[in-house]
Amino acid sequence: MLLKWQFPVLLFLSILSISAGSIIEPIAPGRQPIITGADQTAAYLPLLKGKRVGMLVNPTSVIHNQSIVDSLHKLKVDIREVFGPEHGFRGKASNGAKVSDEIDSATGIPIISLYGRKRKPSKEDMEAIDIMVFDVQDVGCRFYTYINTLRDIMEACAESGKELLILDRPDPNGYVDGPILDMNLKSGIGQFPIPITHGMTIGEFAQMINGEGWLPNKAQCKLKIIRVKNYAHSIHYDLPVNPSPNLNTQQSILLYPSLCLFEGTIISQGRGTHMPFTILGSPDLKGKYAFSFTPVSLPGMSETPLHQDQQCYGLDLRTYNADGLRKAGKINIQWMIELYKAYPAKEKFFDRTFSKQMGDINKLAGTTAFKDQIIAGKSEEEIRRSWEPGLSKYKQMRKKYLLYP
């Protein structure tokens, strides 16, 4: 007898069951509403029945706007462990803040942080489960840390021989652009030889990790992927839940690939305001721009932002046509060119000794050339030419792993 949540077998066709390296033809896009992997409960609940389940999830992991952990817990799925990435399972931690292990007050399930003393599940963690579920909304950028977490989870699953079930979600920045990471600049914000926007969903990226041998010793992780229905990379997708505290609007999500580069400069990207990644500015640009804002300490978002309590002047991009960047398939580097030219003390622009809140522009861009090009006054066309042939080679390689048009 079928349980209430076990619908007709036709729904099982939405399951993508793959071994390492195998590719399934993409689903043709349609006008129907996008249905995420998590929302297709009939497709994956039978895969969890009778198994001890581990879950890598965060606040974006929802079934019809309710936490997937809360939903599956009510359905009596045997969730033994919940693993939390950056910002934590319930999303209460600030950018870069260490997260501790705890017991979830809502369900009583142990929460194991992968953004504290360790970055991947331990051998003991993996022995406690039979299957791992990964359900996190990514934003399609190299310096967004969830693809690093994906790799670490895949490594743990490969080492323990456990299966990884990915509940796929759309990539809101579904295009490919930017320089390929020079692996000599590998860091926590760049782990793979990919461009700034990689143009892949988590499910597709997992296939790339397997296919390109990016796990230690080229290990292979056994994958099952529940594909997104009615999705194509060209389709605009509004995220139902903010992916992190400082990506709190659709506008910020679409501007993030372009504005995150400013974390390697003296220019504030709006951290310390309720408009992060939609505004740019510095106190030293007073008199050059009329728009201004003042970063302050915001617990849970940014406790010690760049230029805290100082009035910053610069660009207001809250009404900029950010979706045009997605449609054009290009990040905007004109803002970097413009603000460098406008900044009076150019020797300070990329100087990290000015503030602990400034990142490394080379690691963010993925190349040492970008900073030199901005300083030298190179045009956008000249800068973009330097991204080849690496960018074109990546686009060709990426095709092997796509699940969606």
Short mmCIF file of C-alpha atoms in Angstrom, two decimals:
data_model
loop_
_atom_site.label_atom_id
_atom_site.label_comp_id
_atom_site.label_asym_id
_atom_site.label_seq_id
_atom_site.Cartn_x
_atom_site.Cartn_y
_atom_site.Cartn_z
CA MET A 1 0.00 0.00 0.00
CA LEU A 2 1.21 3.50 -0.85
CA LEU A 3 1.66 5.90 2.03
CA LYS A 4 -0.07 9.29 1.77
CA TRP A 5 3.09 10.91 0.52
CA GLN A 6 3.80 8.25 -2.09
CA PHE A 7 2.12 9.51 -5.24
CA PRO A 8 1.87 7.72 -8.61
CA VAL A 9 5.01 6.24 -10.02
CA LEU A 10 5.07 8.71 -12.89
CA LEU A 11 6.33 11.35 -10.50
CA PHE A 12 9.45 9.27 -10.01
CA LEU A 13 10.49 10.30 -13.50
CA SER A 14 11.63 13.57 -11.94
CA ILE A 15 14.41 11.71 -10.18
CA LEU A 16 17.77 11.97 -11.85
CA SER A 17 19.69 8.94 -10.69
CA ILE A 18 23.26 9.10 -11.95
CA SER A 19 26.57 7.48 -11.37
CA ALA A 20 29.68 9.63 -11.63
CA GLY A 21 30.05 11.10 -15.11
CA SER A 22 26.73 10.06 -16.62
CA ILE A 23 24.61 12.80 -18.21
CA ILE A 24 20.86 12.98 -18.71
CA GLU A 25 19.24 15.09 -21.42
CA PRO A 26 17.94 18.45 -20.13
CA ILE A 27 14.27 19.06 -19.45
CA ALA A 28 12.76 21.38 -22.05
CA PRO A 29 11.69 24.71 -20.54
CA GLY A 30 8.04 25.63 -20.42
CA ARG A 31 5.75 28.33 -19.15
CA GLN A 32 4.73 26.36 -16.08
CA PRO A 33 5.86 27.51 -12.64
CA ILE A 34 9.33 26.47 -11.54
CA ILE A 35 9.22 23.58 -9.07
CA THR A 36 12.35 23.08 -7.01
CA GLY A 37 13.74 19.68 -6.14
CA ALA A 38 12.70 20.08 -2.49
CA ASP A 39 9.08 20.77 -3.46
CA GLN A 40 8.89 17.41 -5.26
CA THR A 41 8.47 15.41 -2.07
CA ALA A 42 6.84 12.43 -3.81
CA ALA A 43 10.02 11.93 -5.80
CA TYR A 44 12.43 11.63 -2.90
CA LEU A 45 10.59 10.67 0.28
CA PRO A 46 10.66 6.98 -0.72
CA LEU A 47 14.45 7.29 -1.03
CA LEU A 48 14.65 8.33 2.62
CA LYS A 49 12.23 5.79 4.07
CA GLY A 50 13.87 3.47 6.57
CA LYS A 51 17.19 5.31 6.38
CA ARG A 52 19.16 7.39 8.85
CA VAL A 53 19.31 10.79 7.19
CA GLY A 54 21.84 13.61 7.37
CA MET A 55 20.98 17.00 5.88
CA LEU A 56 23.10 19.95 4.76
CA VAL A 57 20.58 22.79 4.83
CA ASN A 58 20.08 26.45 5.72
CA PRO A 59 17.13 28.90 5.77
CA THR A 60 16.77 28.65 1.96
CA SER A 61 15.98 24.94 2.32
CA VAL A 62 12.21 25.16 2.22
CA ILE A 63 9.23 23.13 1.10
CA HIS A 64 6.45 25.55 0.22
CA ASN A 65 8.03 28.23 2.43
CA GLN A 66 8.49 25.98 5.46
CA SER A 67 11.88 24.64 6.59
CA ILE A 68 12.56 21.30 4.94
CA VAL A 69 13.86 19.94 8.24
CA ASP A 70 10.67 20.93 10.05
CA SER A 71 8.55 19.48 7.24
CA LEU A 72 10.38 16.15 7.00
CA HIS A 73 10.57 15.85 10.77
CA LYS A 74 6.77 16.08 10.90
CA LEU A 75 6.62 13.37 8.22
CA LYS A 76 8.64 11.10 10.54
CA VAL A 77 11.76 11.08 8.36
CA ASP A 78 14.59 9.81 10.58
CA ILE A 79 16.85 12.88 10.50
CA ARG A 80 19.85 12.05 12.67
CA GLU A 81 22.02 15.12 11.96
CA VAL A 82 21.68 18.54 10.41
CA PHE A 83 24.85 20.15 9.03
CA GLY A 84 24.98 23.93 8.88
CA PRO A 85 27.12 25.94 6.40
CA GLU A 86 28.14 29.62 6.64
CA HIS A 87 25.50 31.66 8.55
CA GLY A 88 24.27 28.45 10.23
CA PHE A 89 21.26 26.19 9.78
CA ARG A 90 18.74 28.82 10.88
CA GLY A 91 20.75 31.65 9.29
CA LYS A 92 21.47 33.68 12.43
CA ALA A 93 25.25 34.07 12.01
CA SER A 94 26.89 37.03 10.29
CA ASN A 95 29.11 36.89 7.22
CA GLY A 96 32.28 34.92 8.02
CA ALA A 97 31.30 34.35 11.67
CA LYS A 98 32.23 30.99 13.22
CA VAL A 99 29.22 28.84 14.03
CA SER A 100 29.06 26.36 16.92
CA ASP A 101 27.38 22.96 17.23
CA GLU A 102 24.03 22.96 19.01
CA ILE A 103 20.73 21.14 19.45
CA ASP A 104 17.93 22.56 17.32
CA SER A 105 15.28 23.89 19.70
CA ALA A 106 12.44 23.26 17.24
CA THR A 107 13.15 19.58 16.49
CA GLY A 108 15.73 18.37 19.03
CA ILE A 109 18.00 17.29 16.16
CA PRO A 110 21.78 17.79 16.64
CA ILE A 111 23.14 20.60 14.46
CA ILE A 112 26.75 20.14 13.40
CA SER A 113 28.47 23.28 12.18
CA LEU A 114 30.62 23.11 9.05
CA TYR A 115 31.62 26.74 9.49
CA GLY A 116 33.44 26.50 12.80
CA ARG A 117 36.04 24.01 13.92
CA LYS A 118 35.58 21.84 10.84
CA ARG A 119 34.56 22.20 7.21
CA LYS A 120 33.34 18.69 6.43
CA PRO A 121 31.53 15.93 8.32
CA SER A 122 33.80 13.65 10.33
CA LYS A 123 34.06 9.89 9.93
CA GLU A 124 31.90 9.55 13.06
CA ASP A 125 29.31 11.94 11.63
CA MET A 126 29.05 9.88 8.46
CA GLU A 127 28.83 6.57 10.34
CA ALA A 128 25.64 7.85 12.00
CA ILE A 129 23.77 8.19 8.69
CA ASP A 130 22.87 6.13 5.61
CA ILE A 131 22.26 8.98 3.17
CA MET A 132 23.08 12.70 2.97
CA VAL A 133 20.68 15.31 1.60
CA PHE A 134 21.99 18.62 0.21
CA ASP A 135 19.44 21.40 -0.22
CA VAL A 136 20.87 24.93 -0.32
CA GLN A 137 20.05 27.86 -2.60
CA ASP A 138 23.23 29.01 -4.34
CA VAL A 139 23.65 32.29 -6.27
CA GLY A 140 26.04 31.06 -8.96
CA CYS A 141 29.25 32.86 -7.93
CA ARG A 142 32.75 31.50 -7.36
CA PHE A 143 33.22 33.49 -4.15
CA TYR A 144 29.92 32.36 -2.61
CA THR A 145 30.97 29.60 -0.20
CA TYR A 146 28.21 27.04 -0.68
CA ILE A 147 29.95 25.36 -3.63
CA ASN A 148 32.93 24.83 -1.32
CA THR A 149 30.60 23.22 1.20
CA LEU A 150 29.18 21.05 -1.58
CA ARG A 151 32.66 19.80 -2.41
CA ASP A 152 33.37 19.02 1.25
CA ILE A 153 30.10 17.10 1.61
CA MET A 154 30.84 15.16 -1.58
CA GLU A 155 34.29 14.30 -0.25
CA ALA A 156 32.85 12.98 3.01
CA CYS A 157 30.24 10.93 1.14
CA ALA A 158 32.86 9.50 -1.23
CA GLU A 159 35.12 8.53 1.67
CA SER A 160 32.30 6.82 3.56
CA GLY A 161 30.60 5.27 0.55
CA LYS A 162 27.36 7.10 1.32
CA GLU A 163 25.00 8.47 -1.30
CA LEU A 164 24.38 12.20 -1.73
CA LEU A 165 20.86 13.27 -2.66
CA ILE A 166 20.81 16.79 -4.11
CA LEU A 167 17.51 18.67 -4.19
CA ASP A 168 18.34 21.09 -6.95
CA ARG A 169 17.39 24.78 -7.12
CA PRO A 170 17.71 27.39 -9.91
CA ASP A 171 20.75 29.61 -10.35
CA PRO A 172 19.49 33.24 -10.24
CA ASN A 173 22.68 34.37 -12.01
CA GLY A 174 22.59 31.70 -14.67
CA TYR A 175 25.30 33.12 -16.96
CA VAL A 176 29.05 32.63 -17.34
CA ASP A 177 31.48 35.56 -17.05
CA GLY A 178 34.72 36.71 -15.47
CA PRO A 179 38.34 35.56 -15.35
CA ILE A 180 39.12 31.93 -14.55
CA LEU A 181 40.61 31.50 -11.08
CA ASP A 182 44.39 31.18 -11.08
CA MET A 183 44.76 28.21 -8.70
CA ASN A 184 47.83 29.89 -7.19
CA LEU A 185 45.22 32.24 -5.66
CA LYS A 186 43.08 29.43 -4.25
CA SER A 187 41.38 30.49 -1.01
CA GLY A 188 38.15 30.22 0.94
CA ILE A 189 36.50 32.48 -1.68
CA GLY A 190 37.89 30.57 -4.64
CA GLN A 191 38.41 26.82 -4.69
CA PHE A 192 37.90 25.86 -8.33
CA PRO A 193 39.27 26.92 -11.75
CA ILE A 194 36.02 28.61 -12.75
CA PRO A 195 34.94 32.18 -13.64
CA ILE A 196 33.20 34.62 -11.29
CA THR A 197 29.74 33.51 -12.44
CA HIS A 198 29.87 29.80 -13.22
CA GLY A 199 26.37 29.45 -14.71
CA MET A 200 25.42 26.21 -12.97
CA THR A 201 22.96 24.92 -10.42
CA ILE A 202 24.25 22.99 -7.41
CA GLY A 203 23.27 19.73 -9.10
CA GLU A 204 25.17 20.61 -12.25
CA PHE A 205 28.17 21.80 -10.26
CA ALA A 206 28.24 18.51 -8.35
CA GLN A 207 28.47 16.68 -11.66
CA MET A 208 31.36 18.95 -12.65
CA ILE A 209 33.19 18.21 -9.40
CA ASN A 210 32.90 14.49 -10.11
CA GLY A 211 33.59 14.75 -13.81
CA GLU A 212 36.65 17.00 -13.52
CA GLY A 213 38.15 14.98 -10.69
CA TRP A 214 38.12 17.84 -8.18
CA LEU A 215 37.76 15.61 -5.13
CA PRO A 216 41.01 14.40 -3.49
CA ASN A 217 42.55 11.51 -5.44
CA LYS A 218 39.81 12.07 -8.04
CA ALA A 219 37.36 10.23 -5.79
CA GLN A 220 33.79 9.90 -7.04
CA CYS A 221 30.68 10.71 -5.05
CA LYS A 222 27.54 8.70 -5.75
CA LEU A 223 24.85 11.23 -6.66
CA LYS A 224 21.10 11.34 -7.01
CA ILE A 225 19.71 14.66 -8.20
CA ILE A 226 16.10 15.77 -8.09
CA ARG A 227 15.99 18.22 -10.98
CA VAL A 228 14.12 21.51 -11.00
CA LYS A 229 11.02 21.30 -13.16
CA ASN A 230 10.27 23.88 -15.87
CA TYR A 231 13.64 25.60 -15.49
CA ALA A 232 16.21 26.93 -17.97
CA HIS A 233 19.27 29.04 -17.24
CA SER A 234 17.78 31.92 -19.19
CA ILE A 235 14.65 32.11 -17.00
CA HIS A 236 14.41 34.86 -14.40
CA TYR A 237 14.00 33.38 -10.92
CA ASP A 238 12.99 35.28 -7.79
CA LEU A 239 14.31 33.54 -4.71
CA PRO A 240 11.57 32.83 -2.14
CA VAL A 241 14.04 33.16 0.76
CA ASN A 242 17.08 35.45 1.08
CA PRO A 243 20.17 33.26 0.54
CA SER A 244 22.16 35.06 3.27
CA PRO A 245 21.77 38.08 5.59
CA ASN A 246 23.57 40.48 3.25
CA LEU A 247 21.78 39.29 0.12
CA ASN A 248 18.39 40.47 1.31
CA THR A 249 16.77 41.56 -1.97
CA GLN A 250 16.53 40.21 -5.50
CA GLN A 251 18.42 43.33 -6.60
CA SER A 252 21.35 42.50 -4.33
CA ILE A 253 21.46 38.91 -5.61
CA LEU A 254 21.74 40.08 -9.21
CA LEU A 255 24.30 42.81 -8.41
CA TYR A 256 26.38 40.56 -6.15
CA PRO A 257 28.65 39.11 -8.89
CA SER A 258 29.69 42.66 -9.84
CA LEU A 259 29.72 44.36 -6.45
CA CYS A 260 31.43 41.65 -4.43
CA LEU A 261 34.68 42.60 -6.20
CA PHE A 262 34.55 45.85 -4.22
CA GLU A 263 35.20 43.84 -1.06
CA GLY A 264 38.81 43.98 -2.23
CA THR A 265 38.76 47.79 -2.27
CA ILE A 266 38.29 50.76 0.06
CA ILE A 267 34.77 51.21 -1.33
CA SER A 268 31.87 50.11 0.88
CA GLN A 269 29.36 47.77 -0.76
CA GLY A 270 26.67 48.79 1.72
CA ARG A 271 27.50 46.33 4.51
CA GLY A 272 26.28 47.94 7.70
CA THR A 273 23.12 49.16 6.01
CA HIS A 274 19.88 47.44 5.08
CA MET A 275 20.84 47.91 1.42
CA PRO A 276 23.96 45.72 1.07
CA PHE A 277 25.24 45.00 -2.43
CA THR A 278 23.01 47.65 -3.97
CA ILE A 279 25.06 50.75 -3.06
CA LEU A 280 28.73 51.76 -3.28
CA GLY A 281 30.60 54.57 -1.58
CA SER A 282 33.39 56.01 0.53
CA PRO A 283 33.84 59.09 2.76
CA ASP A 284 36.62 60.24 0.43
CA LEU A 285 34.20 60.63 -2.47
CA LYS A 286 32.39 63.55 -0.83
CA GLY A 287 31.78 66.28 -3.38
CA LYS A 288 31.96 63.85 -6.30
CA TYR A 289 28.64 62.08 -5.70
CA ALA A 290 25.40 63.40 -4.22
CA PHE A 291 24.09 60.06 -2.92
CA SER A 292 25.27 59.11 0.56
CA PHE A 293 24.79 56.50 3.27
CA THR A 294 26.30 55.71 6.67
CA PRO A 295 27.30 52.14 7.61
CA VAL A 296 26.56 51.19 11.22
CA SER A 297 26.95 48.03 13.27
CA LEU A 298 24.11 45.63 12.44
CA PRO A 299 24.16 42.42 14.50
CA GLY A 300 23.43 39.40 12.34
CA MET A 301 24.44 41.29 9.19
CA SER A 302 27.67 43.21 9.75
CA GLU A 303 28.97 44.03 13.21
CA THR A 304 32.05 46.02 12.14
CA PRO A 305 31.48 47.26 8.58
CA LEU A 306 33.97 49.19 6.50
CA HIS A 307 33.67 52.97 7.18
CA GLN A 308 31.50 52.33 10.22
CA ASP A 309 29.67 55.48 11.40
CA GLN A 310 31.12 57.54 8.54
CA GLN A 311 29.05 59.12 5.78
CA CYS A 312 29.91 57.52 2.44
CA TYR A 313 29.27 59.03 -0.98
CA GLY A 314 28.88 57.12 -4.21
CA LEU A 315 26.46 55.14 -6.37
CA ASP A 316 22.87 54.17 -5.61
CA LEU A 317 22.13 51.06 -7.69
CA ARG A 318 18.85 50.10 -6.05
CA THR A 319 16.87 51.00 -9.17
CA TYR A 320 19.51 49.91 -11.68
CA ASN A 321 18.29 47.31 -14.19
CA ALA A 322 20.21 44.48 -12.57
CA ASP A 323 18.27 41.83 -14.49
CA GLY A 324 19.86 43.31 -17.60
CA LEU A 325 23.21 41.96 -16.39
CA ARG A 326 21.76 38.47 -16.27
CA LYS A 327 20.18 38.82 -19.71
CA ALA A 328 23.39 40.22 -21.20
CA GLY A 329 25.45 37.53 -19.47
CA LYS A 330 28.03 40.01 -18.20
CA ILE A 331 29.16 41.31 -14.85
CA ASN A 332 29.60 45.09 -14.67
CA ILE A 333 33.23 46.20 -14.32
CA GLN A 334 32.54 49.78 -15.38
CA TRP A 335 31.68 50.65 -11.77
CA MET A 336 35.15 49.54 -10.68
CA ILE A 337 36.75 51.58 -13.46
CA GLU A 338 34.65 54.64 -12.60
CA LEU A 339 35.16 54.63 -8.85
CA TYR A 340 38.90 54.04 -9.12
CA LYS A 341 39.15 57.05 -11.41
CA ALA A 342 37.03 59.13 -9.01
CA TYR A 343 38.89 58.11 -5.86
CA PRO A 344 41.39 60.81 -4.85
CA ALA A 345 44.01 58.76 -2.96
CA LYS A 346 44.51 55.96 -5.47
CA GLU A 347 47.31 54.32 -3.50
CA LYS A 348 44.71 53.46 -0.82
CA PHE A 349 42.11 51.99 -3.17
CA PHE A 350 43.34 48.36 -3.00
CA ASP A 351 45.51 48.71 0.15
CA ARG A 352 44.33 46.15 2.70
CA THR A 353 46.37 47.73 5.49
CA PHE A 354 43.72 50.46 5.64
CA SER A 355 41.06 48.21 7.14
CA LYS A 356 40.64 44.63 8.34
CA GLN A 357 37.29 44.70 6.54
CA MET A 358 38.99 44.85 3.14
CA GLY A 359 39.52 41.58 1.29
CA ASP A 360 42.15 40.55 -1.22
CA ILE A 361 41.22 41.85 -4.68
CA ASN A 362 43.44 39.27 -6.36
CA LYS A 363 41.66 36.37 -4.65
CA LEU A 364 38.24 37.89 -5.37
CA ALA A 365 38.97 38.50 -9.04
CA GLY A 366 40.87 35.23 -9.30
CA THR A 367 43.81 36.88 -11.03
CA THR A 368 46.55 39.40 -10.23
CA ALA A 369 45.99 41.05 -13.61
CA PHE A 370 42.63 42.65 -12.76
CA LYS A 371 43.99 45.05 -10.14
CA ASP A 372 46.89 46.02 -12.40
CA GLN A 373 44.48 46.62 -15.30
CA ILE A 374 42.28 48.93 -13.22
CA ILE A 375 45.31 50.88 -11.99
CA ALA A 376 46.66 51.14 -15.54
CA GLY A 377 43.37 52.56 -16.81
CA LYS A 378 42.63 49.69 -19.17
CA SER A 379 39.25 49.70 -20.91
CA GLU A 380 36.55 47.12 -20.29
CA GLU A 381 37.24 45.64 -23.73
CA GLU A 382 40.93 45.23 -22.94
CA ILE A 383 40.18 43.65 -19.57
CA ARG A 384 37.66 41.24 -21.06
CA ARG A 385 40.08 40.16 -23.77
CA SER A 386 42.50 39.05 -21.05
CA TRP A 387 39.92 36.56 -19.78
CA GLU A 388 40.38 34.51 -22.93
CA PRO A 389 40.93 31.78 -23.94
CA GLY A 390 40.19 30.53 -20.43
CA LEU A 391 36.58 31.70 -20.37
CA SER A 392 35.70 30.09 -23.69
CA LYS A 393 37.37 26.82 -22.66
CA TYR A 394 35.35 26.80 -19.45
CA LYS A 395 32.09 27.38 -21.34
CA GLN A 396 32.84 24.40 -23.53
CA MET A 397 33.73 22.19 -20.57
CA ARG A 398 30.61 23.27 -18.69
CA LYS A 399 28.34 21.93 -21.44
CA LYS A 400 29.12 18.35 -20.42
CA TYR A 401 27.43 18.78 -17.07
CA LEU A 402 24.34 20.82 -17.82
CA LEU A 403 20.95 19.44 -16.79
CA TYR A 404 18.97 22.41 -18.08
CA PRO A 405 19.00 24.37 -21.36
#
